[in-house]
Amino acid sequence: MPIKIPDQLPARHILEAEGVMVMREVDAGRQDVRPLRIALLNLMPDKISTETQLARLLGATPLQIELTLVRITDHVARNTSADHMAAFYRPWRDVRTEKFDGFIITGAPVERLPYEEVRYWSELRAILDWTQTHVHRCFTICWAAQAALFHFHGVPKRDLSSKAFGIFPHANLAPASPYLRGFSDRFDVPVSRWTDVCPTALAEADGLQVLAGNEEAGAGLVYDRAHRTLHMFNHLEYDTGTLAAEFYRDGRAQLPRGYFPDDDPASAPENRWRSHAHLLFANWINEIYQTTPFDVAAIGEHDALVAA
């Protein structure tokens, strides 16, 4: 089944060229099915690239997905045009009365700031609390994963001595988890961050399960059962060239480890994580489909009954 996104969203043309099934809004209206309602709170600077990366993964699943793009209410994006934001994004203030089967929150280039100094920290905390009554399953990425663990469990982040940057092999620590169904024992993951979560505090927090990680880069994937949230600290959603773009953007300051063949930036990198990215998002969507109530209005109420 296809993903339903706005007809004029730039990601549509890219995905159609790749063979991803994308449904026109008028056609979706004719189908007598209940699509899964997935919202994306996009905090990344290059919003169009992030939209495309995540829509690609959501659109590859066998269910019909209706994607809603969400932004922080009063935050002005610096790297994406105001016209694009006005045309395709809804402020959270306008969607907070609605309910969603899934909600994704991306990373943001604020990871070295104390949480309290992030301009939209108060609203993000409100959004995280709102997900507990209006969202069936959450998926947080990179800084958002760290922020959610701090908000719900008090797990602090810490600065790294140098940027964790490159392709890091992750161990599958929970092969029985439905989120790692079909995963290899080890799988490569793009990593790009200046901070990580304190491993001692993570281990002491109640109800958290580390699903995958790397000895040097730390935890990579954590499941928070009580809050129905999957936390991914790294970037399986990245395109093949995303780390290269970051490398050149930063003036070639740090070579991404294990990314360029023979560590030669003149050589084109190979994508060694795409299949696991698709598998992770397919598993997450499947968990939503298997457990979400048919009546969207019952989301929240249904989850409270299950938790009890």
Short mmCIF file of C-alpha atoms in Angstrom, two decimals:
data_model
loop_
_atom_site.label_atom_id
_atom_site.label_comp_id
_atom_site.label_asym_id
_atom_site.label_seq_id
_atom_site.Cartn_x
_atom_site.Cartn_y
_atom_site.Cartn_z
CA MET A 1 0.00 0.00 0.00
CA PRO A 2 1.20 3.56 -0.61
CA ILE A 3 1.97 6.50 1.59
CA LYS A 4 -0.32 9.52 1.41
CA ILE A 5 1.55 12.84 1.39
CA PRO A 6 0.62 16.28 0.03
CA ASP A 7 0.56 16.32 -3.76
CA GLN A 8 3.11 19.16 -4.06
CA LEU A 9 5.57 18.01 -1.37
CA PRO A 10 9.07 17.83 -2.96
CA ALA A 11 9.57 14.33 -1.54
CA ARG A 12 6.76 13.03 -3.78
CA HIS A 13 8.75 13.34 -7.02
CA ILE A 14 11.86 11.77 -5.49
CA LEU A 15 9.94 8.82 -4.08
CA GLU A 16 7.96 8.25 -7.27
CA ALA A 17 11.24 8.17 -9.23
CA GLU A 18 12.51 5.49 -6.83
CA GLY A 19 9.41 3.37 -7.31
CA VAL A 20 7.88 4.06 -3.90
CA MET A 21 4.09 3.94 -4.12
CA VAL A 22 2.75 7.42 -3.36
CA MET A 23 -0.99 8.03 -3.28
CA ARG A 24 -2.64 11.20 -4.54
CA GLU A 25 -4.85 12.90 -1.97
CA VAL A 26 -7.93 12.61 -4.21
CA ASP A 27 -7.39 8.85 -4.65
CA ALA A 28 -6.91 8.29 -0.92
CA GLY A 29 -10.28 9.89 -0.32
CA ARG A 30 -12.00 7.24 -2.46
CA GLN A 31 -10.63 4.25 -0.54
CA ASP A 32 -12.76 2.72 2.18
CA VAL A 33 -9.86 1.86 4.49
CA ARG A 34 -8.52 3.34 7.66
CA PRO A 35 -4.92 4.48 7.02
CA LEU A 36 -2.47 4.62 9.88
CA ARG A 37 -2.08 8.24 10.96
CA ILE A 38 1.62 9.00 11.43
CA ALA A 39 2.89 12.46 12.36
CA LEU A 40 6.45 13.72 11.96
CA LEU A 41 7.77 16.49 14.20
CA ASN A 42 10.73 17.54 12.09
CA LEU A 43 13.40 19.41 14.07
CA MET A 44 16.21 18.91 11.56
CA PRO A 45 17.61 21.97 9.72
CA ASP A 46 17.30 20.43 6.23
CA LYS A 47 13.65 19.58 6.55
CA ILE A 48 13.08 18.54 2.94
CA SER A 49 15.84 15.90 3.05
CA THR A 50 14.53 14.55 6.36
CA GLU A 51 10.94 14.46 5.06
CA THR A 52 12.12 12.43 2.09
CA GLN A 53 14.22 10.02 4.12
CA LEU A 54 11.44 9.18 6.55
CA ALA A 55 8.63 9.17 3.97
CA ARG A 56 10.69 6.69 1.95
CA LEU A 57 10.86 4.27 4.89
CA LEU A 58 7.23 4.70 5.88
CA GLY A 59 6.08 4.34 2.27
CA ALA A 60 7.84 1.01 1.85
CA THR A 61 5.63 -0.71 4.40
CA PRO A 62 2.60 -2.73 3.20
CA LEU A 63 0.01 -0.52 4.90
CA GLN A 64 -1.51 2.77 3.85
CA ILE A 65 0.12 5.61 5.77
CA GLU A 66 -1.23 9.13 6.11
CA LEU A 67 1.69 11.41 6.97
CA THR A 68 1.20 14.70 8.81
CA LEU A 69 4.15 17.12 9.05
CA VAL A 70 4.33 19.01 12.34
CA ARG A 71 6.48 21.90 13.54
CA ILE A 72 7.17 23.62 16.82
CA THR A 73 4.48 26.26 17.13
CA ASP A 74 6.45 29.51 17.37
CA HIS A 75 9.85 28.39 16.11
CA VAL A 76 10.99 29.86 12.77
CA ALA A 77 12.99 27.47 10.57
CA ARG A 78 16.22 29.07 9.31
CA ASN A 79 17.15 26.60 6.59
CA THR A 80 13.79 25.88 4.99
CA SER A 81 11.68 28.44 3.16
CA ALA A 82 8.72 30.01 4.91
CA ASP A 83 6.57 29.08 1.90
CA HIS A 84 7.44 25.39 2.30
CA MET A 85 6.72 25.46 6.03
CA ALA A 86 3.41 27.26 5.52
CA ALA A 87 2.31 24.90 2.74
CA PHE A 88 3.15 21.56 4.32
CA TYR A 89 3.63 21.91 8.09
CA ARG A 90 1.08 22.34 10.83
CA PRO A 91 2.05 23.87 14.18
CA TRP A 92 1.67 21.48 17.08
CA ARG A 93 -0.79 23.88 18.67
CA ASP A 94 -3.18 23.12 15.78
CA VAL A 95 -2.84 19.31 15.93
CA ARG A 96 -2.78 18.74 19.68
CA THR A 97 -6.50 17.93 19.77
CA GLU A 98 -5.99 15.14 17.22
CA LYS A 99 -4.85 11.57 17.79
CA PHE A 100 -2.24 9.58 15.90
CA ASP A 101 -1.24 5.96 15.59
CA GLY A 102 2.42 6.92 15.44
CA PHE A 103 4.50 10.00 16.14
CA ILE A 104 8.13 10.52 15.07
CA ILE A 105 10.39 13.20 16.54
CA THR A 106 13.70 13.85 14.80
CA GLY A 107 17.03 15.04 16.09
CA ALA A 108 18.05 18.69 16.18
CA PRO A 109 21.38 20.59 16.01
CA VAL A 110 21.15 21.63 19.67
CA GLU A 111 22.64 18.59 21.37
CA ARG A 112 25.47 20.44 23.14
CA LEU A 113 23.09 22.95 24.71
CA PRO A 114 21.59 22.20 28.12
CA TYR A 115 18.01 21.14 27.55
CA GLU A 116 16.67 24.14 29.44
CA GLU A 117 18.48 26.51 27.05
CA VAL A 118 16.78 25.12 23.94
CA ARG A 119 14.22 27.73 22.90
CA TYR A 120 11.42 25.25 22.36
CA TRP A 121 12.18 22.99 25.35
CA SER A 122 8.94 23.84 27.17
CA GLU A 123 6.81 23.00 24.14
CA LEU A 124 8.75 19.82 23.44
CA ARG A 125 8.14 18.67 27.00
CA ALA A 126 4.44 19.40 26.51
CA ILE A 127 4.50 17.40 23.28
CA LEU A 128 6.16 14.43 24.98
CA ASP A 129 3.49 14.45 27.69
CA TRP A 130 0.77 14.84 25.04
CA THR A 131 1.99 11.69 23.25
CA GLN A 132 0.98 9.67 26.29
CA THR A 133 -2.71 10.46 25.75
CA HIS A 134 -2.92 11.19 22.01
CA VAL A 135 -0.41 8.84 20.36
CA HIS A 136 -0.30 5.04 20.30
CA ARG A 137 3.43 4.54 19.54
CA CYS A 138 6.35 6.99 19.40
CA PHE A 139 9.72 6.90 17.63
CA THR A 140 12.42 9.38 18.66
CA ILE A 141 15.68 9.96 16.80
CA CYS A 142 19.11 11.19 17.99
CA TRP A 143 18.75 14.32 20.17
CA ALA A 144 15.01 13.75 20.53
CA ALA A 145 15.73 10.30 21.96
CA GLN A 146 18.11 11.79 24.51
CA ALA A 147 15.60 14.53 25.35
CA ALA A 148 12.76 12.05 25.85
CA LEU A 149 14.82 9.87 28.17
CA PHE A 150 15.77 12.94 30.19
CA HIS A 151 12.17 14.12 30.35
CA PHE A 152 10.59 10.80 31.30
CA HIS A 153 13.41 9.15 33.27
CA GLY A 154 15.90 11.85 34.22
CA VAL A 155 18.67 10.18 32.19
CA PRO A 156 21.25 12.93 31.51
CA LYS A 157 23.31 13.34 28.38
CA ARG A 158 27.05 13.96 28.40
CA ASP A 159 29.51 15.56 26.01
CA LEU A 160 31.84 13.28 24.07
CA SER A 161 35.56 14.05 23.83
CA SER A 162 35.20 13.95 20.05
CA LYS A 163 32.30 13.60 17.67
CA ALA A 164 30.98 10.06 17.15
CA PHE A 165 30.95 10.15 13.37
CA GLY A 166 30.86 7.39 10.80
CA ILE A 167 29.50 3.89 10.33
CA PHE A 168 29.51 1.87 13.54
CA PRO A 169 28.62 -1.84 13.70
CA HIS A 170 25.88 -2.44 16.26
CA ALA A 171 25.26 -5.67 18.14
CA ASN A 172 21.73 -7.06 18.19
CA LEU A 173 21.19 -7.38 21.95
CA ALA A 174 17.53 -8.42 21.87
CA PRO A 175 16.83 -10.70 18.89
CA ALA A 176 13.45 -11.64 20.38
CA SER A 177 12.26 -8.03 20.29
CA PRO A 178 9.54 -7.45 17.69
CA TYR A 179 11.40 -4.30 16.64
CA LEU A 180 14.48 -6.37 15.68
CA ARG A 181 12.59 -9.13 13.92
CA GLY A 182 14.72 -10.29 10.98
CA PHE A 183 17.81 -8.31 12.03
CA SER A 184 21.32 -9.66 11.68
CA ASP A 185 23.44 -10.32 14.76
CA ARG A 186 25.45 -7.21 13.84
CA PHE A 187 24.41 -4.38 11.55
CA ASP A 188 25.99 -1.11 10.41
CA VAL A 189 24.48 2.22 11.49
CA PRO A 190 25.39 5.82 10.57
CA VAL A 191 26.34 7.81 13.68
CA SER A 192 26.68 11.59 13.90
CA ARG A 193 26.52 13.21 17.35
CA TRP A 194 28.53 15.08 19.94
CA THR A 195 26.78 13.63 22.99
CA ASP A 196 25.45 10.37 24.37
CA VAL A 197 23.30 9.36 27.33
CA CYS A 198 24.97 8.46 30.60
CA PRO A 199 25.25 4.63 30.48
CA THR A 200 25.01 4.23 34.27
CA ALA A 201 21.82 6.28 34.48
CA LEU A 202 20.41 4.43 31.48
CA ALA A 203 21.06 1.07 33.14
CA GLU A 204 19.48 2.23 36.42
CA ALA A 205 16.31 3.66 34.85
CA ASP A 206 13.20 1.50 35.26
CA GLY A 207 11.53 -0.13 32.29
CA LEU A 208 14.15 0.55 29.62
CA GLN A 209 15.52 -2.18 27.36
CA VAL A 210 18.66 -1.63 25.31
CA LEU A 211 17.99 -3.39 22.01
CA ALA A 212 21.21 -2.60 20.14
CA GLY A 213 24.49 -0.82 20.69
CA ASN A 214 28.17 -0.40 19.94
CA GLU A 215 30.94 -0.74 22.54
CA GLU A 216 32.41 2.64 21.68
CA ALA A 217 29.34 4.62 20.55
CA GLY A 218 27.16 3.24 23.33
CA ALA A 219 23.46 2.40 23.21
CA GLY A 220 21.95 2.73 19.76
CA LEU A 221 18.36 1.59 20.20
CA VAL A 222 16.32 1.58 23.41
CA TYR A 223 12.71 0.60 24.03
CA ASP A 224 10.66 2.33 26.73
CA ARG A 225 7.70 0.03 27.29
CA ALA A 226 5.81 2.22 29.75
CA HIS A 227 5.83 5.16 27.35
CA ARG A 228 5.39 3.00 24.20
CA THR A 229 8.43 4.69 22.65
CA LEU A 230 11.33 3.42 20.56
CA HIS A 231 14.45 5.57 20.93
CA MET A 232 17.09 5.51 18.18
CA PHE A 233 20.20 7.54 19.03
CA ASN A 234 21.70 7.24 15.55
CA HIS A 235 20.58 7.58 11.95
CA LEU A 236 19.45 4.50 10.06
CA GLU A 237 17.23 6.86 8.04
CA TYR A 238 20.23 8.63 6.46
CA ASP A 239 20.77 8.62 2.70
CA THR A 240 23.99 7.23 1.26
CA GLY A 241 25.52 10.69 0.92
CA THR A 242 24.33 12.32 4.15
CA LEU A 243 27.54 11.78 6.12
CA ALA A 244 29.57 13.02 3.16
CA ALA A 245 27.49 16.20 3.07
CA GLU A 246 28.15 16.72 6.79
CA PHE A 247 31.87 16.06 6.28
CA TYR A 248 32.17 18.76 3.62
CA ARG A 249 29.81 21.13 5.43
CA ASP A 250 32.13 21.01 8.44
CA GLY A 251 35.19 21.82 6.33
CA ARG A 252 36.47 18.22 6.25
CA ALA A 253 37.31 18.59 9.94
CA GLN A 254 36.71 14.93 10.85
CA LEU A 255 36.70 11.93 8.53
CA PRO A 256 33.65 9.72 9.14
CA ARG A 257 34.95 6.37 10.33
CA GLY A 258 34.38 3.36 8.07
CA TYR A 259 32.35 5.36 5.58
CA PHE A 260 34.48 6.18 2.54
CA PRO A 261 36.15 3.13 0.91
CA ASP A 262 39.77 2.98 2.16
CA ASP A 263 39.03 6.26 4.02
CA ASP A 264 39.38 8.08 0.72
CA PRO A 265 36.85 10.94 0.40
CA ALA A 266 37.32 10.81 -3.36
CA SER A 267 35.69 7.36 -3.38
CA ALA A 268 31.91 7.08 -3.40
CA PRO A 269 30.54 5.58 -0.16
CA GLU A 270 28.44 2.43 -0.21
CA ASN A 271 25.15 2.13 1.65
CA ARG A 272 25.45 -0.80 4.09
CA TRP A 273 22.49 0.07 6.32
CA ARG A 274 19.52 0.62 3.98
CA SER A 275 17.99 -2.84 4.42
CA HIS A 276 18.05 -2.60 8.21
CA ALA A 277 16.52 0.87 8.07
CA HIS A 278 13.58 -0.49 6.09
CA LEU A 279 13.30 -3.47 8.43
CA LEU A 280 13.25 -1.34 11.59
CA PHE A 281 10.54 0.98 10.32
CA ALA A 282 8.52 -1.93 8.92
CA ASN A 283 8.69 -3.63 12.33
CA TRP A 284 7.63 -0.42 14.08
CA ILE A 285 4.69 0.06 11.69
CA ASN A 286 3.69 -3.58 12.14
CA GLU A 287 3.64 -3.18 15.92
CA ILE A 288 1.40 -0.16 15.53
CA TYR A 289 -0.93 -1.98 13.15
CA GLN A 290 -1.20 -5.04 15.40
CA THR A 291 -2.01 -3.09 18.56
CA THR A 292 -3.66 0.25 17.71
CA PRO A 293 -7.43 0.54 18.16
CA PHE A 294 -9.51 0.70 14.98
CA ASP A 295 -11.28 3.78 16.29
CA VAL A 296 -8.71 6.59 16.29
CA ALA A 297 -10.66 8.35 19.03
CA ALA A 298 -9.91 5.41 21.36
CA ILE A 299 -6.16 6.03 21.20
CA GLY A 300 -5.01 7.02 24.66
CA GLU A 301 -8.01 5.49 26.37
CA HIS A 302 -7.10 2.11 24.88
CA ASP A 303 -3.45 2.48 25.93
CA ALA A 304 -4.41 3.46 29.49
CA LEU A 305 -6.52 0.30 29.80
CA VAL A 306 -3.69 -1.87 28.45
CA ALA A 307 -1.19 -0.27 30.84
CA ALA A 308 -3.52 -0.87 33.77
#
